[in-house]
JSON list of C-alpha atoms in Angstrom, two decimals:
[
{"chain": "A", "resi": 5, "resn": "MET", "atom": "CA", "xyz": [-25.13, -5.13, -1.51]},
{"chain": "A", "resi": 6, "resn": "ASP", "atom": "CA", "xyz": [-24.38, -1.63, -0.19]},
{"chain": "A", "resi": 7, "resn": "SER", "atom": "CA", "xyz": [-20.80, -0.84, 0.60]},
{"chain": "A", "resi": 8, "resn": "ALA", "atom": "CA", "xyz": [-19.25, 1.96, 2.63]},
{"chain": "A", "resi": 9, "resn": "THR", "atom": "CA", "xyz": [-16.72, 2.50, -0.12]},
{"chain": "A", "resi": 10, "resn": "SER", "atom": "CA", "xyz": [-19.38, 3.24, -2.74]},
{"chain": "A", "resi": 11, "resn": "GLU", "atom": "CA", "xyz": [-21.20, 5.99, -0.80]},
{"chain": "A", "resi": 12, "resn": "THR", "atom": "CA", "xyz": [-20.65, 9.74, -1.11]},
{"chain": "A", "resi": 13, "resn": "ARG", "atom": "CA", "xyz": [-19.91, 11.21, 2.29]},
{"chain": "A", "resi": 14, "resn": "THR", "atom": "CA", "xyz": [-21.35, 14.58, 3.36]},
{"chain": "A", "resi": 15, "resn": "PRO", "atom": "CA", "xyz": [-19.06, 16.87, 5.38]},
{"chain": "A", "resi": 16, "resn": "LEU", "atom": "CA", "xyz": [-20.14, 18.19, 8.77]},
{"chain": "A", "resi": 17, "resn": "GLY", "atom": "CA", "xyz": [-21.75, 21.62, 8.60]},
{"chain": "A", "resi": 18, "resn": "VAL", "atom": "CA", "xyz": [-20.17, 24.45, 10.56]},
{"chain": "A", "resi": 19, "resn": "SER", "atom": "CA", "xyz": [-23.47, 25.15, 12.34]},
{"chain": "A", "resi": 20, "resn": "ALA", "atom": "CA", "xyz": [-23.71, 21.73, 14.02]},
{"chain": "A", "resi": 21, "resn": "ALA", "atom": "CA", "xyz": [-24.02, 22.22, 17.77]},
{"chain": "A", "resi": 22, "resn": "ASN", "atom": "CA", "xyz": [-25.20, 18.99, 19.37]},
{"chain": "A", "resi": 23, "resn": "GLY", "atom": "CA", "xyz": [-23.33, 15.70, 19.39]},
{"chain": "A", "resi": 24, "resn": "LEU", "atom": "CA", "xyz": [-25.22, 12.52, 20.26]},
{"chain": "A", "resi": 25, "resn": "LYS", "atom": "CA", "xyz": [-23.19, 9.47, 21.20]},
{"chain": "A", "resi": 26, "resn": "ILE", "atom": "CA", "xyz": [-23.99, 5.82, 20.43]},
{"chain": "A", "resi": 27, "resn": "VAL", "atom": "CA", "xyz": [-21.76, 2.86, 21.23]},
{"chain": "A", "resi": 28, "resn": "VAL", "atom": "CA", "xyz": [-21.61, -0.40, 19.26]},
{"chain": "A", "resi": 29, "resn": "VAL", "atom": "CA", "xyz": [-20.58, -3.28, 21.51]},
{"chain": "A", "resi": 30, "resn": "GLY", "atom": "CA", "xyz": [-20.46, -7.05, 21.29]},
{"chain": "A", "resi": 31, "resn": "GLY", "atom": "CA", "xyz": [-18.18, -10.03, 21.24]},
{"chain": "A", "resi": 32, "resn": "PHE", "atom": "CA", "xyz": [-14.87, -10.45, 19.47]},
{"chain": "A", "resi": 33, "resn": "GLY", "atom": "CA", "xyz": [-15.35, -10.55, 15.69]},
{"chain": "A", "resi": 34, "resn": "ALA", "atom": "CA", "xyz": [-19.07, -9.71, 15.79]},
{"chain": "A", "resi": 35, "resn": "GLY", "atom": "CA", "xyz": [-18.73, -6.99, 13.13]},
{"chain": "A", "resi": 36, "resn": "LYS", "atom": "CA", "xyz": [-18.55, -3.77, 15.16]},
{"chain": "A", "resi": 37, "resn": "THR", "atom": "CA", "xyz": [-15.79, -2.18, 13.08]},
{"chain": "A", "resi": 38, "resn": "THR", "atom": "CA", "xyz": [-17.60, -3.19, 9.90]},
{"chain": "A", "resi": 39, "resn": "MET", "atom": "CA", "xyz": [-20.84, -1.56, 11.05]},
{"chain": "A", "resi": 40, "resn": "VAL", "atom": "CA", "xyz": [-19.15, 1.73, 11.96]},
{"chain": "A", "resi": 41, "resn": "ARG", "atom": "CA", "xyz": [-17.37, 1.76, 8.60]},
{"chain": "A", "resi": 42, "resn": "SER", "atom": "CA", "xyz": [-20.50, 0.97, 6.61]},
{"chain": "A", "resi": 43, "resn": "VAL", "atom": "CA", "xyz": [-22.65, 3.74, 8.05]},
{"chain": "A", "resi": 44, "resn": "SER", "atom": "CA", "xyz": [-20.20, 6.56, 8.81]},
{"chain": "A", "resi": 45, "resn": "GLU", "atom": "CA", "xyz": [-20.27, 9.57, 6.47]},
{"chain": "A", "resi": 46, "resn": "ILE", "atom": "CA", "xyz": [-16.57, 10.23, 7.12]},
{"chain": "A", "resi": 47, "resn": "ARG", "atom": "CA", "xyz": [-13.59, 7.95, 6.82]},
{"chain": "A", "resi": 48, "resn": "PRO", "atom": "CA", "xyz": [-13.81, 6.21, 10.20]},
{"chain": "A", "resi": 49, "resn": "LEU", "atom": "CA", "xyz": [-11.04, 6.43, 12.73]},
{"chain": "A", "resi": 50, "resn": "ASN", "atom": "CA", "xyz": [-10.08, 2.90, 13.74]},
{"chain": "A", "resi": 51, "resn": "THR", "atom": "CA", "xyz": [-7.38, 1.28, 15.83]},
{"chain": "A", "resi": 52, "resn": "GLU", "atom": "CA", "xyz": [-7.16, -2.08, 14.11]},
{"chain": "A", "resi": 53, "resn": "GLU", "atom": "CA", "xyz": [-3.93, -4.02, 14.39]},
{"chain": "A", "resi": 54, "resn": "THR", "atom": "CA", "xyz": [-2.87, -7.21, 12.64]},
{"chain": "A", "resi": 55, "resn": "MET", "atom": "CA", "xyz": [-3.58, -10.33, 14.67]},
{"chain": "A", "resi": 56, "resn": "THR", "atom": "CA", "xyz": [-0.56, -12.47, 15.52]},
{"chain": "A", "resi": 57, "resn": "GLN", "atom": "CA", "xyz": [-0.03, -16.04, 16.66]},
{"chain": "A", "resi": 58, "resn": "ALA", "atom": "CA", "xyz": [0.74, -14.72, 20.13]},
{"chain": "A", "resi": 59, "resn": "GLY", "atom": "CA", "xyz": [-2.78, -13.27, 20.32]},
{"chain": "A", "resi": 60, "resn": "GLU", "atom": "CA", "xyz": [-4.33, -16.64, 19.56]},
{"chain": "A", "resi": 61, "resn": "ALA", "atom": "CA", "xyz": [-3.27, -17.81, 23.01]},
{"chain": "A", "resi": 62, "resn": "VAL", "atom": "CA", "xyz": [-5.20, -14.89, 24.57]},
{"chain": "A", "resi": 63, "resn": "ASP", "atom": "CA", "xyz": [-8.26, -14.37, 22.35]},
{"chain": "A", "resi": 64, "resn": "ASP", "atom": "CA", "xyz": [-10.82, -17.03, 21.50]},
{"chain": "A", "resi": 65, "resn": "ILE", "atom": "CA", "xyz": [-10.72, -17.13, 17.70]},
{"chain": "A", "resi": 66, "resn": "SER", "atom": "CA", "xyz": [-12.96, -20.15, 17.26]},
{"chain": "A", "resi": 67, "resn": "GLY", "atom": "CA", "xyz": [-15.56, -19.28, 14.64]},
{"chain": "A", "resi": 68, "resn": "VAL", "atom": "CA", "xyz": [-13.55, -16.31, 13.34]},
{"chain": "A", "resi": 69, "resn": "ARG", "atom": "CA", "xyz": [-10.51, -18.08, 11.90]},
{"chain": "A", "resi": 70, "resn": "GLY", "atom": "CA", "xyz": [-10.49, -15.82, 8.86]},
{"chain": "A", "resi": 71, "resn": "LYS", "atom": "CA", "xyz": [-10.16, -12.66, 10.93]},
{"chain": "A", "resi": 72, "resn": "THR", "atom": "CA", "xyz": [-6.77, -10.98, 10.35]},
{"chain": "A", "resi": 73, "resn": "ALA", "atom": "CA", "xyz": [-7.10, -7.70, 12.30]},
{"chain": "A", "resi": 74, "resn": "THR", "atom": "CA", "xyz": [-8.63, -6.63, 15.59]},
{"chain": "A", "resi": 75, "resn": "THR", "atom": "CA", "xyz": [-9.62, -3.38, 17.31]},
{"chain": "A", "resi": 76, "resn": "VAL", "atom": "CA", "xyz": [-7.33, -2.50, 20.22]},
{"chain": "A", "resi": 77, "resn": "ALA", "atom": "CA", "xyz": [-8.93, 0.77, 21.39]},
{"chain": "A", "resi": 78, "resn": "PHE", "atom": "CA", "xyz": [-12.11, 1.87, 19.59]},
{"chain": "A", "resi": 79, "resn": "ASP", "atom": "CA", "xyz": [-13.64, 2.78, 16.23]},
{"chain": "A", "resi": 80, "resn": "PHE", "atom": "CA", "xyz": [-15.13, 6.19, 15.57]},
{"chain": "A", "resi": 81, "resn": "GLY", "atom": "CA", "xyz": [-17.59, 7.36, 12.92]},
{"chain": "A", "resi": 82, "resn": "ARG", "atom": "CA", "xyz": [-20.06, 10.19, 12.40]},
{"chain": "A", "resi": 83, "resn": "ILE", "atom": "CA", "xyz": [-23.49, 10.78, 10.86]},
{"chain": "A", "resi": 84, "resn": "THR", "atom": "CA", "xyz": [-25.04, 14.22, 10.31]},
{"chain": "A", "resi": 85, "resn": "LEU", "atom": "CA", "xyz": [-28.71, 14.18, 11.38]},
{"chain": "A", "resi": 86, "resn": "ASP", "atom": "CA", "xyz": [-29.56, 17.78, 10.47]},
{"chain": "A", "resi": 87, "resn": "ALA", "atom": "CA", "xyz": [-27.99, 21.24, 10.46]},
{"chain": "A", "resi": 88, "resn": "ARG", "atom": "CA", "xyz": [-27.64, 21.26, 14.24]},
{"chain": "A", "resi": 89, "resn": "ASN", "atom": "CA", "xyz": [-27.24, 17.63, 15.30]},
{"chain": "A", "resi": 90, "resn": "VAL", "atom": "CA", "xyz": [-24.66, 14.96, 14.60]},
{"chain": "A", "resi": 91, "resn": "LEU", "atom": "CA", "xyz": [-24.43, 11.35, 15.74]},
{"chain": "A", "resi": 92, "resn": "TYR", "atom": "CA", "xyz": [-21.09, 10.02, 16.92]},
{"chain": "A", "resi": 93, "resn": "LEU", "atom": "CA", "xyz": [-20.52, 6.26, 16.73]},
{"chain": "A", "resi": 94, "resn": "PHE", "atom": "CA", "xyz": [-18.00, 4.46, 18.91]},
{"chain": "A", "resi": 95, "resn": "GLY", "atom": "CA", "xyz": [-17.19, 0.80, 18.30]},
{"chain": "A", "resi": 96, "resn": "ALA", "atom": "CA", "xyz": [-15.89, -0.89, 21.44]},
{"chain": "A", "resi": 97, "resn": "PRO", "atom": "CA", "xyz": [-13.21, -3.61, 21.34]},
{"chain": "A", "resi": 98, "resn": "GLY", "atom": "CA", "xyz": [-14.64, -7.08, 21.91]},
{"chain": "A", "resi": 99, "resn": "GLN", "atom": "CA", "xyz": [-11.79, -8.92, 23.61]},
{"chain": "A", "resi": 100, "resn": "GLU", "atom": "CA", "xyz": [-12.02, -9.38, 27.36]},
{"chain": "A", "resi": 101, "resn": "ARG", "atom": "CA", "xyz": [-8.58, -7.83, 27.89]},
{"chain": "A", "resi": 102, "resn": "PHE", "atom": "CA", "xyz": [-9.92, -4.50, 26.54]},
{"chain": "A", "resi": 103, "resn": "TRP", "atom": "CA", "xyz": [-13.15, -4.40, 28.53]},
{"chain": "A", "resi": 104, "resn": "PHE", "atom": "CA", "xyz": [-11.64, -1.87, 30.94]},
{"chain": "A", "resi": 105, "resn": "LEU", "atom": "CA", "xyz": [-12.07, 0.72, 28.15]},
{"chain": "A", "resi": 106, "resn": "TRP", "atom": "CA", "xyz": [-15.84, 0.28, 28.05]},
{"chain": "A", "resi": 107, "resn": "ASP", "atom": "CA", "xyz": [-16.64, 2.46, 31.08]},
{"chain": "A", "resi": 108, "resn": "ARG", "atom": "CA", "xyz": [-15.10, 5.50, 29.40]},
{"chain": "A", "resi": 109, "resn": "LEU", "atom": "CA", "xyz": [-16.79, 4.74, 26.10]},
{"chain": "A", "resi": 110, "resn": "PHE", "atom": "CA", "xyz": [-20.16, 4.38, 27.85]},
{"chain": "A", "resi": 111, "resn": "SER", "atom": "CA", "xyz": [-19.83, 7.79, 29.55]},
{"chain": "A", "resi": 112, "resn": "GLY", "atom": "CA", "xyz": [-22.40, 10.19, 28.11]},
{"chain": "A", "resi": 113, "resn": "THR", "atom": "CA", "xyz": [-23.85, 7.54, 25.81]},
{"chain": "A", "resi": 114, "resn": "LEU", "atom": "CA", "xyz": [-27.37, 8.02, 24.48]},
{"chain": "A", "resi": 115, "resn": "GLY", "atom": "CA", "xyz": [-27.73, 4.28, 23.89]},
{"chain": "A", "resi": 116, "resn": "ALA", "atom": "CA", "xyz": [-25.99, 1.19, 22.57]},
{"chain": "A", "resi": 117, "resn": "VAL", "atom": "CA", "xyz": [-26.22, -1.47, 19.90]},
{"chain": "A", "resi": 118, "resn": "VAL", "atom": "CA", "xyz": [-25.25, -4.97, 21.03]},
{"chain": "A", "resi": 119, "resn": "LEU", "atom": "CA", "xyz": [-24.04, -6.72, 17.89]},
{"chain": "A", "resi": 120, "resn": "VAL", "atom": "CA", "xyz": [-24.44, -10.49, 18.12]},
{"chain": "A", "resi": 121, "resn": "ASP", "atom": "CA", "xyz": [-22.78, -13.28, 16.18]},
{"chain": "A", "resi": 122, "resn": "ALA", "atom": "CA", "xyz": [-25.26, -16.17, 16.53]},
{"chain": "A", "resi": 123, "resn": "ARG", "atom": "CA", "xyz": [-22.37, -18.64, 16.13]},
{"chain": "A", "resi": 124, "resn": "ARG", "atom": "CA", "xyz": [-20.81, -17.26, 19.33]},
{"chain": "A", "resi": 125, "resn": "ILE", "atom": "CA", "xyz": [-23.81, -16.02, 21.26]},
{"chain": "A", "resi": 126, "resn": "ASP", "atom": "CA", "xyz": [-22.18, -16.44, 24.67]},
{"chain": "A", "resi": 127, "resn": "ASP", "atom": "CA", "xyz": [-19.82, -13.60, 23.75]},
{"chain": "A", "resi": 128, "resn": "SER", "atom": "CA", "xyz": [-22.75, -11.18, 24.06]},
{"chain": "A", "resi": 129, "resn": "TRP", "atom": "CA", "xyz": [-23.48, -11.84, 27.72]},
{"chain": "A", "resi": 130, "resn": "TYR", "atom": "CA", "xyz": [-20.97, -9.40, 29.16]},
{"chain": "A", "resi": 131, "resn": "ALA", "atom": "CA", "xyz": [-22.12, -6.48, 27.01]},
{"chain": "A", "resi": 132, "resn": "ILE", "atom": "CA", "xyz": [-25.79, -6.98, 27.87]},
{"chain": "A", "resi": 133, "resn": "ASP", "atom": "CA", "xyz": [-25.07, -7.44, 31.58]},
{"chain": "A", "resi": 134, "resn": "ARG", "atom": "CA", "xyz": [-22.92, -4.30, 31.68]},
{"chain": "A", "resi": 135, "resn": "LEU", "atom": "CA", "xyz": [-25.52, -2.17, 29.91]},
{"chain": "A", "resi": 136, "resn": "GLU", "atom": "CA", "xyz": [-28.33, -3.42, 32.13]},
{"chain": "A", "resi": 137, "resn": "ARG", "atom": "CA", "xyz": [-26.28, -2.64, 35.25]},
{"chain": "A", "resi": 138, "resn": "LEU", "atom": "CA", "xyz": [-25.60, 0.89, 33.99]},
{"chain": "A", "resi": 139, "resn": "GLY", "atom": "CA", "xyz": [-29.22, 1.43, 32.94]},
{"chain": "A", "resi": 140, "resn": "THR", "atom": "CA", "xyz": [-28.14, 2.28, 29.39]},
{"chain": "A", "resi": 141, "resn": "PRO", "atom": "CA", "xyz": [-30.84, 1.84, 26.73]},
{"chain": "A", "resi": 142, "resn": "PHE", "atom": "CA", "xyz": [-29.85, -0.72, 24.11]},
{"chain": "A", "resi": 143, "resn": "ILE", "atom": "CA", "xyz": [-31.08, -2.94, 21.31]},
{"chain": "A", "resi": 144, "resn": "VAL", "atom": "CA", "xyz": [-29.72, -6.24, 20.02]},
{"chain": "A", "resi": 145, "resn": "ALA", "atom": "CA", "xyz": [-28.78, -6.72, 16.36]},
{"chain": "A", "resi": 146, "resn": "CYS", "atom": "CA", "xyz": [-27.92, -10.17, 15.01]},
{"chain": "A", "resi": 147, "resn": "ASN", "atom": "CA", "xyz": [-25.26, -9.86, 12.32]},
{"chain": "A", "resi": 148, "resn": "ASP", "atom": "CA", "xyz": [-25.68, -12.17, 9.34]},
{"chain": "A", "resi": 149, "resn": "PHE", "atom": "CA", "xyz": [-22.60, -14.34, 8.85]},
{"chain": "A", "resi": 150, "resn": "GLY", "atom": "CA", "xyz": [-24.37, -16.79, 6.54]},
{"chain": "A", "resi": 151, "resn": "GLY", "atom": "CA", "xyz": [-24.46, -19.58, 9.10]},
{"chain": "A", "resi": 152, "resn": "PRO", "atom": "CA", "xyz": [-27.40, -21.38, 10.72]},
{"chain": "A", "resi": 153, "resn": "THR", "atom": "CA", "xyz": [-30.44, -19.17, 11.26]},
{"chain": "A", "resi": 154, "resn": "TYR", "atom": "CA", "xyz": [-32.31, -18.93, 14.53]},
{"chain": "A", "resi": 155, "resn": "THR", "atom": "CA", "xyz": [-35.75, -17.58, 15.26]},
{"chain": "A", "resi": 156, "resn": "PRO", "atom": "CA", "xyz": [-36.12, -14.36, 17.27]},
{"chain": "A", "resi": 157, "resn": "ARG", "atom": "CA", "xyz": [-37.58, -16.44, 20.09]},
{"chain": "A", "resi": 158, "resn": "GLN", "atom": "CA", "xyz": [-34.52, -18.70, 20.16]},
{"chain": "A", "resi": 159, "resn": "ILE", "atom": "CA", "xyz": [-32.19, -15.69, 20.25]},
{"chain": "A", "resi": 160, "resn": "ARG", "atom": "CA", "xyz": [-34.20, -14.03, 23.02]},
{"chain": "A", "resi": 161, "resn": "GLU", "atom": "CA", "xyz": [-34.20, -17.18, 25.10]},
{"chain": "A", "resi": 162, "resn": "ALA", "atom": "CA", "xyz": [-30.47, -17.73, 24.59]},
{"chain": "A", "resi": 163, "resn": "LEU", "atom": "CA", "xyz": [-29.74, -14.15, 25.72]},
{"chain": "A", "resi": 164, "resn": "ASP", "atom": "CA", "xyz": [-32.48, -14.07, 28.38]},
{"chain": "A", "resi": 165, "resn": "LEU", "atom": "CA", "xyz": [-33.48, -10.83, 26.74]},
{"chain": "A", "resi": 166, "resn": "ASP", "atom": "CA", "xyz": [-36.08, -8.53, 28.27]},
{"chain": "A", "resi": 167, "resn": "PRO", "atom": "CA", "xyz": [-39.21, -8.54, 26.05]},
{"chain": "A", "resi": 168, "resn": "HIS", "atom": "CA", "xyz": [-39.07, -4.73, 25.80]},
{"chain": "A", "resi": 169, "resn": "VAL", "atom": "CA", "xyz": [-35.59, -4.77, 24.21]},
{"chain": "A", "resi": 170, "resn": "PRO", "atom": "CA", "xyz": [-35.85, -4.65, 20.39]},
{"chain": "A", "resi": 171, "resn": "LEU", "atom": "CA", "xyz": [-34.18, -7.47, 18.46]},
{"chain": "A", "resi": 172, "resn": "VAL", "atom": "CA", "xyz": [-33.37, -7.03, 14.77]},
{"chain": "A", "resi": 173, "resn": "ASN", "atom": "CA", "xyz": [-31.43, -8.87, 12.08]},
{"chain": "A", "resi": 174, "resn": "CYS", "atom": "CA", "xyz": [-28.80, -7.00, 10.11]},
{"chain": "A", "resi": 175, "resn": "ASP", "atom": "CA", "xyz": [-25.89, -7.19, 7.71]},
{"chain": "A", "resi": 176, "resn": "ALA", "atom": "CA", "xyz": [-23.16, -4.95, 9.18]},
{"chain": "A", "resi": 177, "resn": "ARG", "atom": "CA", "xyz": [-21.59, -4.61, 5.71]},
{"chain": "A", "resi": 178, "resn": "SER", "atom": "CA", "xyz": [-24.68, -2.85, 4.37]},
{"chain": "A", "resi": 179, "resn": "ARG", "atom": "CA", "xyz": [-25.11, 0.84, 5.00]},
{"chain": "A", "resi": 180, "resn": "GLU", "atom": "CA", "xyz": [-28.90, 0.62, 4.68]},
{"chain": "A", "resi": 181, "resn": "SER", "atom": "CA", "xyz": [-29.07, -2.30, 7.09]},
{"chain": "A", "resi": 182, "resn": "SER", "atom": "CA", "xyz": [-26.86, -0.51, 9.63]},
{"chain": "A", "resi": 183, "resn": "LYS", "atom": "CA", "xyz": [-28.98, 2.63, 9.31]},
{"chain": "A", "resi": 184, "resn": "ILE", "atom": "CA", "xyz": [-32.09, 0.60, 10.16]},
{"chain": "A", "resi": 185, "resn": "VAL", "atom": "CA", "xyz": [-30.33, -0.69, 13.29]},
{"chain": "A", "resi": 186, "resn": "LEU", "atom": "CA", "xyz": [-29.51, 2.86, 14.42]},
{"chain": "A", "resi": 187, "resn": "ILE", "atom": "CA", "xyz": [-33.03, 4.10, 13.65]},
{"chain": "A", "resi": 188, "resn": "THR", "atom": "CA", "xyz": [-34.44, 1.22, 15.72]},
{"chain": "A", "resi": 189, "resn": "LEU", "atom": "CA", "xyz": [-32.23, 2.23, 18.64]},
{"chain": "A", "resi": 190, "resn": "VAL", "atom": "CA", "xyz": [-33.22, 5.90, 18.46]},
{"chain": "A", "resi": 191, "resn": "GLU", "atom": "CA", "xyz": [-36.92, 4.99, 18.26]},
{"chain": "A", "resi": 192, "resn": "HIS", "atom": "CA", "xyz": [-36.47, 2.67, 21.26]},
{"chain": "A", "resi": 193, "resn": "ILE", "atom": "CA", "xyz": [-34.83, 5.43, 23.29]},
{"chain": "A", "resi": 194, "resn": "GLN", "atom": "CA", "xyz": [-37.54, 7.89, 22.29]},
{"chain": "A", "resi": 195, "resn": "ALA", "atom": "CA", "xyz": [-40.26, 5.45, 23.34]},
{"chain": "A", "resi": 196, "resn": "MET", "atom": "CA", "xyz": [-38.56, 4.86, 26.69]},
{"chain": "A", "resi": 197, "resn": "TYR", "atom": "CA", "xyz": [-38.40, 8.58, 27.49]},
{"chain": "A", "resi": 198, "resn": "THR", "atom": "CA", "xyz": [-41.98, 9.06, 26.34]},
{"chain": "A", "resi": 199, "resn": "ASP", "atom": "CA", "xyz": [-43.16, 6.28, 28.66]},
{"chain": "A", "resi": 200, "resn": "GLN", "atom": "CA", "xyz": [-41.21, 7.79, 31.55]},
{"chain": "A", "resi": 201, "resn": "ALA", "atom": "CA", "xyz": [-42.75, 11.21, 30.91]},
{"chain": "A", "resi": 202, "resn": "ARG", "atom": "CA", "xyz": [-46.26, 9.72, 30.89]},
{"chain": "A", "resi": 203, "resn": "ALA", "atom": "CA", "xyz": [-45.74, 7.70, 34.07]},
{"chain": "A", "resi": 204, "resn": "PRO", "atom": "CA", "xyz": [-47.61, 9.22, 37.05]},
{"chain": "A", "resi": 205, "resn": "ARG", "atom": "CA", "xyz": [-45.30, 10.98, 39.43]},
{"chain": "A", "resi": 206, "resn": "GLN", "atom": "CA", "xyz": [-45.34, 9.89, 43.04]},
{"chain": "A", "resi": 207, "resn": "GLU", "atom": "CA", "xyz": [-46.12, 12.85, 45.29]},
{"chain": "A", "resi": 208, "resn": "LEU", "atom": "CA", "xyz": [-43.97, 13.42, 48.35]},
{"chain": "A", "resi": 209, "resn": "VAL", "atom": "CA", "xyz": [-45.87, 13.30, 51.62]}
]
């Protein structure tokens, strides 16, 4: 299995001029920090803190009992696309008490990945609702935690997902798998803008 620690990272070229922003959102413990770490070409900036017993009274840790640290602000990673363009990744904190940070993270976002833990699928509702309200393009990626598997149709029905929103399976620990997720998002965004450009314009009378 690919690992972020086994990859050689390429430094950012001095000629890079354009920064494209993508946000990874989802429920508590869905694997957002892991995805940013696995795919970033630099050592990711993260704001993880050790979880304490006091936090158990605030955060729902059912299904993630083995989790020992949690993001309290955001994760940040970077991918160089070419000599002029870089992709910036922001991983949003999943706990409800940190949702107030999302609006700032969403500002200027090209699109978003909603990372889903099928064991705790209800945790994904807020992220999807918020993105739909903002009109932000997004895809849904189901992270593999080795538990029960569900068909794409079951996942779509559980999330009431629009048929035009791509749904993919992934392993957030794998760099290749995470890259496929990001490529799917970029292709989805490109298709959306292409469709909008082709749509007939309504003339003003």
